[in-house]
Short mmCIF file of C-alpha atoms and ligand atoms in Angstrom, two decimals:
data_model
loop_
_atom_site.label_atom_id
_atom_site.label_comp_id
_atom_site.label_asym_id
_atom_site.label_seq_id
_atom_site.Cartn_x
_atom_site.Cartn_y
_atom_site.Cartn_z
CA UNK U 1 102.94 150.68 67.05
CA UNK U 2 101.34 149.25 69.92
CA UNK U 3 99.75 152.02 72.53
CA UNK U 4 100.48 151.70 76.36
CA UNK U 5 99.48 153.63 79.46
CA UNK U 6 103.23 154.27 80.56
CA UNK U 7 106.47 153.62 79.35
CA UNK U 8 109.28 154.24 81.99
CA UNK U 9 112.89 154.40 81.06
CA UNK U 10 114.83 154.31 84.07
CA UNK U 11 118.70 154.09 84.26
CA UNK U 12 118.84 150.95 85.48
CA UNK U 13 115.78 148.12 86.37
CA UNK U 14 116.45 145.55 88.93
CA UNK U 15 113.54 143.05 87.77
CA UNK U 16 114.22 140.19 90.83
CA UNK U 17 113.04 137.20 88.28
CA UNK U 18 114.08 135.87 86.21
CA UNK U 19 117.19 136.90 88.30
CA UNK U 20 118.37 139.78 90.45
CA UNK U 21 120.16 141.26 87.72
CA UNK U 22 120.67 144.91 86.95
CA UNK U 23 119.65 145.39 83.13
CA UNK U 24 120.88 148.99 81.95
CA UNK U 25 118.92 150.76 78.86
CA UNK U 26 115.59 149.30 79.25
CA UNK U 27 111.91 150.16 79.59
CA UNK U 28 109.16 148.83 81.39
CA UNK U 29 105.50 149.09 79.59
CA UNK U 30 102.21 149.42 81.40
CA UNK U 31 99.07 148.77 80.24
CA UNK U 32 95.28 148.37 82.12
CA UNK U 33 97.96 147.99 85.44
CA UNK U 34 100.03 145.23 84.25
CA UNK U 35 103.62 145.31 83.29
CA UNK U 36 102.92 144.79 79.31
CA UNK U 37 107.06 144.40 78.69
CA UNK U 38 110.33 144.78 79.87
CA UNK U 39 112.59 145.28 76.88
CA UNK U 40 115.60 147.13 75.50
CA UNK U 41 115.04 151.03 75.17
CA UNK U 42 115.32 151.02 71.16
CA UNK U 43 113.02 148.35 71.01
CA UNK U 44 110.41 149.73 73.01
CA UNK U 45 110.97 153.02 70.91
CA UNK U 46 109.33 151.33 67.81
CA UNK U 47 107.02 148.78 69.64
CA UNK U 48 105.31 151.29 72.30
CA UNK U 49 103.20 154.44 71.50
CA UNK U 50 102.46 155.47 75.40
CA UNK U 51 100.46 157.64 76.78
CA UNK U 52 102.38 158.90 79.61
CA UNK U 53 106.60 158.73 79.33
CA UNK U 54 108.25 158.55 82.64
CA UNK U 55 112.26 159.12 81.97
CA UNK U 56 114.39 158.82 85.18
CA UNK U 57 117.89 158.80 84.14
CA UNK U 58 119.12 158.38 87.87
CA UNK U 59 116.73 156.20 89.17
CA UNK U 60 116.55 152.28 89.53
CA UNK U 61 113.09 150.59 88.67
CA UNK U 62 113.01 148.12 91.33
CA UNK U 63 109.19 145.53 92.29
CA UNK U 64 107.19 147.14 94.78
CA UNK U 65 108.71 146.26 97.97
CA UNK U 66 106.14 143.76 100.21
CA UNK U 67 105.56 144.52 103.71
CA UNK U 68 105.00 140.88 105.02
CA UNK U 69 104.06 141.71 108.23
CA UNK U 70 101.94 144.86 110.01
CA UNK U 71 99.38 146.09 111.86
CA UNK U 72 98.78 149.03 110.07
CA UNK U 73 96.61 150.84 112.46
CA UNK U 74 99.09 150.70 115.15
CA UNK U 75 100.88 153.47 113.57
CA UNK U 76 98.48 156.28 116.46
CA UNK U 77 100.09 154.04 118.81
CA UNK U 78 103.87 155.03 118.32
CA UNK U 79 106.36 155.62 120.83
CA UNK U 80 103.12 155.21 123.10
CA UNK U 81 105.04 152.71 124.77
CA UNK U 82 108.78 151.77 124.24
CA UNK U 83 111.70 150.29 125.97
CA UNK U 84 110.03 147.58 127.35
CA UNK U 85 110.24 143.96 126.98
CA UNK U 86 108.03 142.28 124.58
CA UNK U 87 105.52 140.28 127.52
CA UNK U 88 105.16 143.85 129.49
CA UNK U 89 105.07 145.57 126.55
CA UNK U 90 102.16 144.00 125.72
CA UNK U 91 100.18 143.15 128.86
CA UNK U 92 101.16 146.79 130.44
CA UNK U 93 101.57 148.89 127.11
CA UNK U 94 99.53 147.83 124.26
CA UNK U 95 96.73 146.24 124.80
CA UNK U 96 95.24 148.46 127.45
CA UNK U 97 95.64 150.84 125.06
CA UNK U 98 94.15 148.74 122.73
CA UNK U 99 91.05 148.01 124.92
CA UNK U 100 90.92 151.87 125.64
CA UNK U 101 91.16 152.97 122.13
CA UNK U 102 90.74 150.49 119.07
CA UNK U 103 87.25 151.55 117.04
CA UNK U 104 86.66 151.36 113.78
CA UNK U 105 87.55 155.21 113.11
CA UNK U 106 90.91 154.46 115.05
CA UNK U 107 91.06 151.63 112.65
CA UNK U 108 90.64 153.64 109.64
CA UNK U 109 92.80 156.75 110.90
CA UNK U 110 95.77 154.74 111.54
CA UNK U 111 95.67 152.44 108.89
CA UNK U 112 95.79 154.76 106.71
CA UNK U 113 98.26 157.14 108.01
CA UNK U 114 100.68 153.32 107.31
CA UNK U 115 99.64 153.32 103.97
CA UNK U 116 100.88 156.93 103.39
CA UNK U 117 103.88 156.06 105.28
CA UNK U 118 104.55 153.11 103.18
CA UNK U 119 103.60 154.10 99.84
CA UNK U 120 105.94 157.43 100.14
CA UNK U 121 109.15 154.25 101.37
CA UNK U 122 108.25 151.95 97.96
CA UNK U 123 105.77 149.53 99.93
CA UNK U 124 103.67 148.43 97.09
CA UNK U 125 101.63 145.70 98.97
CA UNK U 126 101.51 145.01 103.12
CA UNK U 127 100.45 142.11 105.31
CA UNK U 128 98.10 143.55 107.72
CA UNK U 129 96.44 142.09 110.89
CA UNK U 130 94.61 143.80 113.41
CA UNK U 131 91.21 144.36 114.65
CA UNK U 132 88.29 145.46 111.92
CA UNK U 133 89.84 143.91 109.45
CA UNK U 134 86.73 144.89 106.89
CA UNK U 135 87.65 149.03 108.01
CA UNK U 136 91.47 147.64 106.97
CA UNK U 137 90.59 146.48 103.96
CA UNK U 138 88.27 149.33 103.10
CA UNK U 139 91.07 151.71 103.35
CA UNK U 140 93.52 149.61 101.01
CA UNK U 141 90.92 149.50 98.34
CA UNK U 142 90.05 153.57 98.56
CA UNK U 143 93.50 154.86 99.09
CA UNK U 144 94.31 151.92 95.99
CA UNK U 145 96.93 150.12 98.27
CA UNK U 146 97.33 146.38 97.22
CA UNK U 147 96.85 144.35 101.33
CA UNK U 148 96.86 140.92 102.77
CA UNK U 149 93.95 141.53 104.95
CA UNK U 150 94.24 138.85 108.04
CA UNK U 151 91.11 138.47 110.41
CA UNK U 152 92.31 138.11 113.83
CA UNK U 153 91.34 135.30 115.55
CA UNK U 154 91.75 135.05 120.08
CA UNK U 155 89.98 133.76 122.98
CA UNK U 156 89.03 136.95 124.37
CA UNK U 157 87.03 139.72 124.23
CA UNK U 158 87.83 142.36 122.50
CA UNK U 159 86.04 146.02 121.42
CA UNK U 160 85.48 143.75 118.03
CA UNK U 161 84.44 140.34 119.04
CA UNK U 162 83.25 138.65 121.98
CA UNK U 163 85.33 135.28 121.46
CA UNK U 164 86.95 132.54 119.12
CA UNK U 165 83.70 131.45 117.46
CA UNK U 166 82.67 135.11 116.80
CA UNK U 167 85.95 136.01 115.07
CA UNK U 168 86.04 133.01 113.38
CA UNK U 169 82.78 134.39 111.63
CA UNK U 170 83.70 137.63 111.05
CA UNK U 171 86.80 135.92 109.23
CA UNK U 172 84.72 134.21 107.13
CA UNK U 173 82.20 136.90 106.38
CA UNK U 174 85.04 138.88 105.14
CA UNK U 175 86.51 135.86 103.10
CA UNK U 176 83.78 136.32 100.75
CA UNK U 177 82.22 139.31 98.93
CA UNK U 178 83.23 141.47 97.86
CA UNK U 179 86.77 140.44 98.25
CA UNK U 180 86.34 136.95 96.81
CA UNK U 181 87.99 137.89 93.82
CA UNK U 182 89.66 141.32 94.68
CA UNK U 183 92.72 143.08 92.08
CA UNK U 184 94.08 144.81 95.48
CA UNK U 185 92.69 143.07 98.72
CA UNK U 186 93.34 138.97 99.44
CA UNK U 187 91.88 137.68 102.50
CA UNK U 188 93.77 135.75 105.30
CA UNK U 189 93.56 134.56 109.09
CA UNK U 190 95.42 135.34 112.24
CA UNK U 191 95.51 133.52 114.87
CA UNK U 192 97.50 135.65 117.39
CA UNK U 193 99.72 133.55 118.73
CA UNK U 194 99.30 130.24 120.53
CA UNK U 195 98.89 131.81 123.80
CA UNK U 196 95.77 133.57 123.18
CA UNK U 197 94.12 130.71 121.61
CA UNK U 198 93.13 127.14 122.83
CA UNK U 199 94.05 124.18 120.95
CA UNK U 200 90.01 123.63 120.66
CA UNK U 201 89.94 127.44 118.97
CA UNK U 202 92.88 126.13 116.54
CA UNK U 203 90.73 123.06 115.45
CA UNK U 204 87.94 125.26 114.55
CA UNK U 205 90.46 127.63 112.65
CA UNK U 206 91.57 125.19 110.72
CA UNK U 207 88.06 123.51 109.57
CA UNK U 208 87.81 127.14 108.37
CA UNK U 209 90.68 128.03 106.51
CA UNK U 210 90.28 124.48 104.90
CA UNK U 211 86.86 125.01 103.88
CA UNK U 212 87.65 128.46 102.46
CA UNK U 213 90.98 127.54 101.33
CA UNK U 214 92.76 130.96 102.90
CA UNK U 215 96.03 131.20 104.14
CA UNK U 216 97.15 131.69 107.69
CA UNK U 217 99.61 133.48 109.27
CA UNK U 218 100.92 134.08 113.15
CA UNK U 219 103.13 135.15 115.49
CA UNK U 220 105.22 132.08 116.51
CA UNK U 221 108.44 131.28 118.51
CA UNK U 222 108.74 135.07 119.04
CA UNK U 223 110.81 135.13 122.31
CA UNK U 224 112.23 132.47 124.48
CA UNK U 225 109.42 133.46 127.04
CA UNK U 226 106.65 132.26 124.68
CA UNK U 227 108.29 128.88 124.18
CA UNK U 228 109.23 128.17 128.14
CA UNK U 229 104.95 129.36 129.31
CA UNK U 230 104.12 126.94 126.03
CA UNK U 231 105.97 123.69 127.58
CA UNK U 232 105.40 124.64 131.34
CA UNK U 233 101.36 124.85 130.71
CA UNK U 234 100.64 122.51 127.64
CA UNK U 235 103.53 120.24 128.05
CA UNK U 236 104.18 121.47 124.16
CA UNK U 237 106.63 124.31 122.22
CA UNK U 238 104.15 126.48 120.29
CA UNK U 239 104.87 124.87 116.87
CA UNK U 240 103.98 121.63 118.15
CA UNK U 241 100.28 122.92 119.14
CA UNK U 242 100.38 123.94 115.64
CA UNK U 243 101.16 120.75 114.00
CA UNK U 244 99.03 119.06 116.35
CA UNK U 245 96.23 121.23 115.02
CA UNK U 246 97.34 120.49 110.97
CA UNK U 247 98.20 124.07 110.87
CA UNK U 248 101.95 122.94 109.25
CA UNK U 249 101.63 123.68 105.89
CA UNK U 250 102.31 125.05 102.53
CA UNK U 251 99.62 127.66 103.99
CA UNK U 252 101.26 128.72 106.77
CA UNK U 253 103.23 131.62 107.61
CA UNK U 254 105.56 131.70 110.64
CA UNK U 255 105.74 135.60 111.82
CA UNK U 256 109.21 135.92 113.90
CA UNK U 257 110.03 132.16 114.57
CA UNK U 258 112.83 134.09 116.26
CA UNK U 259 113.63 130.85 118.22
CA UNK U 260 113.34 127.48 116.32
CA UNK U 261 115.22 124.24 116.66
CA UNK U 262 117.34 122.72 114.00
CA UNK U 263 114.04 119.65 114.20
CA UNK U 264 111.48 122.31 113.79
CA UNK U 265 113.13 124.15 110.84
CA UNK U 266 113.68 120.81 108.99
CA UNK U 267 110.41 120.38 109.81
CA UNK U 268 109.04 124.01 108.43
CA UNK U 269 111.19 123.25 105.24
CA UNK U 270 109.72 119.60 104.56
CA UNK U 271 106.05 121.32 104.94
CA UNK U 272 106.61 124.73 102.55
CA UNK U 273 105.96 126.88 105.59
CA UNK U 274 107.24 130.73 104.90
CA UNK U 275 108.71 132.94 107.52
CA UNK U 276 107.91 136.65 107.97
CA UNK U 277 111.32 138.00 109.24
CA UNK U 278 110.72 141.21 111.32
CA UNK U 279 114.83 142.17 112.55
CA UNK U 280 113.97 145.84 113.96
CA UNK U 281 110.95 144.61 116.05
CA UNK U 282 112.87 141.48 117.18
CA UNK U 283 115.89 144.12 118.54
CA UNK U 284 113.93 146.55 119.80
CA UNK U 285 111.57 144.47 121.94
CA UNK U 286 114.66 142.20 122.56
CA UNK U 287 112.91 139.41 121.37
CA UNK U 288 116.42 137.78 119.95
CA UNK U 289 117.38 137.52 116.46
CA UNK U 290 116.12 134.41 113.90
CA UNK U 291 118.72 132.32 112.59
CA UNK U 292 117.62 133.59 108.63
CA UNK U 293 120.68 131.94 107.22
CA UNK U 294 119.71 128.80 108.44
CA UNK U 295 116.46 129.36 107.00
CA UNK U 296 117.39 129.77 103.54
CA UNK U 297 120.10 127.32 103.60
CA UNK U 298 117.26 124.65 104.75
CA UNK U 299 114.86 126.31 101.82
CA UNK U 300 112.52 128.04 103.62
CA UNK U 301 110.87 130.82 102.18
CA UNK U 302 111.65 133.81 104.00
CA UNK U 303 109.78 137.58 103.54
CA UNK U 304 110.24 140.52 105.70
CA UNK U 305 108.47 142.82 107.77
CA UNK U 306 108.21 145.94 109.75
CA UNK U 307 105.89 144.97 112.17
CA UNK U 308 103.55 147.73 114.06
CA UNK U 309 104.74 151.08 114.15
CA UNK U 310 104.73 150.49 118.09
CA UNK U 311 107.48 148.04 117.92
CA UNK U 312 109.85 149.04 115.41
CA UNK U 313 108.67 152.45 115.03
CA UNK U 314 109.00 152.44 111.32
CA UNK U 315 107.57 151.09 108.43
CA UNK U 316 110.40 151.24 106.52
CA UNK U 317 111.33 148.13 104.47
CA UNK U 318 114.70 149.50 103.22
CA UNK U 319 115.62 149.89 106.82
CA UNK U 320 114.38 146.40 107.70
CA UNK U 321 116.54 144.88 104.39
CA UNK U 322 119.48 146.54 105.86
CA UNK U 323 118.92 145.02 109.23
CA UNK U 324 118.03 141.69 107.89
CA UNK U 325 121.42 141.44 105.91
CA UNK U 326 123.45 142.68 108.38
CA UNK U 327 121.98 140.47 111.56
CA UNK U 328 122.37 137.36 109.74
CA UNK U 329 126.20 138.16 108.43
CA UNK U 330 127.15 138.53 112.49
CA UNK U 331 125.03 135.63 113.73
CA UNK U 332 126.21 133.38 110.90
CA UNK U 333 129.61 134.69 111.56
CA UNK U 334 129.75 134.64 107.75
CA UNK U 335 129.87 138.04 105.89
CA UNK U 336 127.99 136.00 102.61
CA UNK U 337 125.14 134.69 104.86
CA UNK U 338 123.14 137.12 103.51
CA UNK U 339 123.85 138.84 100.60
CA UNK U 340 122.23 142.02 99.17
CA UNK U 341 120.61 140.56 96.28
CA UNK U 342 119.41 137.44 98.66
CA UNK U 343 117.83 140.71 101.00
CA UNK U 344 116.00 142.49 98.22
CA UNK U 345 114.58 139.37 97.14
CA UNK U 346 112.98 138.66 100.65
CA UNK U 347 111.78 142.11 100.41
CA UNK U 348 109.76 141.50 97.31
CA UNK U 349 109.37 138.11 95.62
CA UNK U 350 110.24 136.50 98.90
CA UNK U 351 107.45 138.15 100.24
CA UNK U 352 104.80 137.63 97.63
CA UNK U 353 105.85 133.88 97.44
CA UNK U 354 104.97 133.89 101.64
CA UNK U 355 101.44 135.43 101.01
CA UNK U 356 100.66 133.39 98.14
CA UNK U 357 100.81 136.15 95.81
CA UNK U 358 103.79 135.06 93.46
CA UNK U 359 102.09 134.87 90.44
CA UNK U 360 101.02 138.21 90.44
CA UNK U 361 103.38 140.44 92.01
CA UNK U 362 106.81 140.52 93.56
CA UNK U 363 108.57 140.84 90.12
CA UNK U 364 108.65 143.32 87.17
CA UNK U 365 107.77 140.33 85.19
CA UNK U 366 105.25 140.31 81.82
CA UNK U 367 102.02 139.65 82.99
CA UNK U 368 102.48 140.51 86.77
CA UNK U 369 100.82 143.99 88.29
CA UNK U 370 102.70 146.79 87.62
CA UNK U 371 103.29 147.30 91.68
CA UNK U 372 106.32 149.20 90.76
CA UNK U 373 109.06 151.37 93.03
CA UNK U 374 111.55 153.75 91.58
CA UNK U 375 114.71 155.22 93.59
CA UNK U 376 116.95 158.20 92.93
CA UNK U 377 120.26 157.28 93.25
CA UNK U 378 121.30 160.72 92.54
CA UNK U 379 122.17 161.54 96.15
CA UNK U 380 125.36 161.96 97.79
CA UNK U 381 124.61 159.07 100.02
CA UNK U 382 124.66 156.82 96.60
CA UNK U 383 127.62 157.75 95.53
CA UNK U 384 129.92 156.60 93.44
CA UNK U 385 127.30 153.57 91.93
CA UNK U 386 129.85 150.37 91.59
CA UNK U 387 126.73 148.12 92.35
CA UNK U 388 122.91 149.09 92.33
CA UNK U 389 121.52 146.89 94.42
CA UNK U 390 124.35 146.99 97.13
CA UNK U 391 123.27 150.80 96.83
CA UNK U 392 119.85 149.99 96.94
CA UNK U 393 119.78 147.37 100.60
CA UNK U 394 123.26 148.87 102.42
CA UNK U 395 123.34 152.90 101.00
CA UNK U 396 119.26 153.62 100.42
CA UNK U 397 116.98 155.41 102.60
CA UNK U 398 113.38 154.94 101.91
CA UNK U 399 112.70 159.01 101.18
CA UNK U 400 114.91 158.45 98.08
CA UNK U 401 111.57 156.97 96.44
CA UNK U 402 110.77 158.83 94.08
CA UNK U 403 107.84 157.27 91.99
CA UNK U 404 105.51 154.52 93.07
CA UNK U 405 102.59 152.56 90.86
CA UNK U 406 100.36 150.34 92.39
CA UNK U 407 98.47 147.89 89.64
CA UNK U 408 99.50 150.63 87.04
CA UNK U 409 98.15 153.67 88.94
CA UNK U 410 100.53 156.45 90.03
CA UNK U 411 100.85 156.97 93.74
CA UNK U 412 103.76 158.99 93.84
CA UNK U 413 105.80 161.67 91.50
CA UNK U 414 108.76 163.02 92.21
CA UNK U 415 108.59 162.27 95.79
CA UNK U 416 104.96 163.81 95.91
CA UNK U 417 101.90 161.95 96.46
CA UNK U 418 99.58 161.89 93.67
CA UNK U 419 96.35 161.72 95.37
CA UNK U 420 96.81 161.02 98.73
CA UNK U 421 96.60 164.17 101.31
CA UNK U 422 99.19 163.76 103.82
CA UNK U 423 98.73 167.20 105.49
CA UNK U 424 94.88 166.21 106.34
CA UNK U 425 96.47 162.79 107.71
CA UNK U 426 99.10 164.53 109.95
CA UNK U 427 96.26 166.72 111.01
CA UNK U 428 94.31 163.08 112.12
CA UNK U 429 97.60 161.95 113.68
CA UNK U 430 98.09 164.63 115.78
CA UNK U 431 93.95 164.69 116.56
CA UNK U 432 94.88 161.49 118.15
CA UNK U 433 97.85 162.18 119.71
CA UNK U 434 95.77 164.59 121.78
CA UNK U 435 92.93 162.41 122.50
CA UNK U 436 94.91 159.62 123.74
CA UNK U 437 97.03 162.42 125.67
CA UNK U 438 93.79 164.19 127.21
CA UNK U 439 92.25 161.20 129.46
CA UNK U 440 96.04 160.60 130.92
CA UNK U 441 96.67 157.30 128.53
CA UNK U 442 99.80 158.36 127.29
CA UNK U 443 102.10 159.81 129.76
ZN1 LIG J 1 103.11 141.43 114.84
#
């Protein structure tokens, strides 16, 4: 007999590779945080000696679902400012606030307060960009959250940098030790968006993330606005700044790309570039909705993600698979566009494949982490179970998580946290709230 950390038997395991397939009777094995085997129950009977049995006979073992796309800390910052459209939203609702409030404790209180939020929905591993990316990335690895940690990168000043060259720096710094060679945090860059960087500031990016060899990932094509300010000031649509500046690549990662041309996502395809589909913050902000069959049909690689908490106002990836599925079926006029299997693959392997993280997570897979989600179909809202994973994308709210492992480690039991205290972070939330409230910032 071989001994293993944990051995869970759930009803059913969706493992997304080799296929999204629903095997029935089997077992997943854990050892030092990597999934040691998925094999038939009997067989893991007489091959495993574990330490810790998990047995969910109503549950579905399903990857770690990958939250392509956040800003983690922005979570003190819902409902501060909704209903509005996505240019005033920003220039009269966020980032004042941002220039009144964003600190390295704000930072740290918010970010983590996402990572609660997220690990308690099945989000195993999340995408993150904002401001002090170093107190981001310090919160993933102490709170044992697996993160994409992007530097942002603008022309202006901000409470964090003074301008382009300075972030550029602190991007770099954090490139390197101690996150060089990280289990949980990878390092990445984020440019905002073109508009908040000059095509001189993209040159220097990209000398960077060459050098380093990081990936980079931004907001691009977001609304129609964005595109029509691009061509009446540089004479160019964003994504041809971008592939004037070498930035199209296998590197690359499109957030939004909400409005593309048929050229552009040939284009995208024939250079490996991966999209970061975001459908609640694209509908709430009115931003439009990406054409995500197109994208698949052409090859692209599509993820998913919430976005900030300001713009969605959840970080709820089950939600966002729903959404996703369901927006491309009307705007394909095509009830197949987007199947539910097709949607819980963007959720996981779809978004480890964006990030660059496909050969370690994204898939119960021998080998990979053991970033692992489990989901209680037991509920009325489940019922009766004809198909798991049309359960899982069209029937599934995220508070039917029940267990979550991260590289091994429990997170969650039963619906409990394991060793994260979410009364002391409501208490922080709510410190906030009244803050922000107090000097007249929120009305
Ligand atoms: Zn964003």
């Amino acid at each position: 007999m071989q001994h293993c950390d944990t051995l869970i038997v759930p009803r059913w395991c969706v493992p997304v590779e080799p296929a999204v397939k629903v095997l029935e009777g089997h077992a997943v094995a854990i050892t030092d945080g990597r999934v040691a085997a998925v094999l038939p129950l009997e067989q893991a009977k007489t091959r495993f000696q574990p330490s810790v049995l998990v047995e969910r006979p109503d549950h579905v073992l399903i990857p770690g679902l990958i939250n392509a796309h956040t800003h983690a800390a922005m979570t003190l910052f819902r409902g501060l400012a909704d209903d509005m459209p996505l240019e005033a939203w920003l220039h009269e609702g966020i980032w004042p606030a941002e220039r009144r409030w964003v600190s390295a404790e704000m930072v740290r209180d918010g970010t983590e307060l996402a990572i609660a939020e997220m690990i308690r929905g099945g989000i195993t591993c999340f995408s993150d960009q904002y401001f002090y990316p170093e107190i981001v990335a310090e919160a993933a690895v102490d709170l044992s959250m697996r993160a994409v940690v992007a530097t942002p990168v603008v022309d202006f000043r901000t409470g964090w940098a003074n301008n382009a060259a300075e972030y550029l720096q602190k991007a770099a710094d954090l490139v390197h030790d101690p996150y060089a060679d990280h289990p949980l945090v990878t390092t990445a860059f984020a440019p905002h968006s073109t508009f908040a960087l000059s095509d001189e500031s993209f040159g220097e990016l990209r000398v960077l993330a060459d050098q380093l060899d990081v990936r980079v990932q931004i907001h691009l094509h977001e609304t129609a606005a964005e595109v029509e300010i691009s061509l009446r000031d540089t004479g160019k649509r964003p994504y041809e700044r971008l592939l004037d500046a070498g930035l199209v690549n296998r590197s690359l990662l499109a957030v939004h790309a909400v409005h593309m041309d048929d050229e552009e996502i040939a284009r995208f395809a024939e250079a490996g570039v991966s999209v970061a589909h975001c459908p609640n913050s694209n509908l709430k902000l009115a931003s439009g909705i990406a054409p995500i069959a197109k994208y698949r049909r052409a090859g692209l690689t599509v993820a998913i993600g919430t976005d900030g908490a300001a713009s969605n106002n959840m970080l709820d990836m089950f939600s966002e698979m729903r959404t996703a599925a369901l927006l491309a079926k009307a705007t394909a006029n095509d009830a197949s566009a987007v199947t539910a299997d097709e949607a819980l693959h963007m959720a996981t392997l779809g978004g480890a494949m964006a990030l660059g993280l496909e050969s370690s997570i994204g898939s119960i897979e021998t080998g990979k982490w053991a970033d692992l989600a489990c989901v209680n179909l037991r509920t009325l809202n489940s019922q009766p179970i004809y198909d798991v994973v049309s359960q899982l994308v069209y029937a599934s709210r995220c508070d039917q998580v029940a267990d979550v492992w991260i590289a091994g480690r429990r997170h969650l039991e039963n619906g409990q946290f394991v060793h994260i205290d979410s009364d002391g972070l409501l208490a922080r939330g709510n410190e906030w709230r009244d803050r922000m409230s107090e000097t007249g910032e929120v009305q």
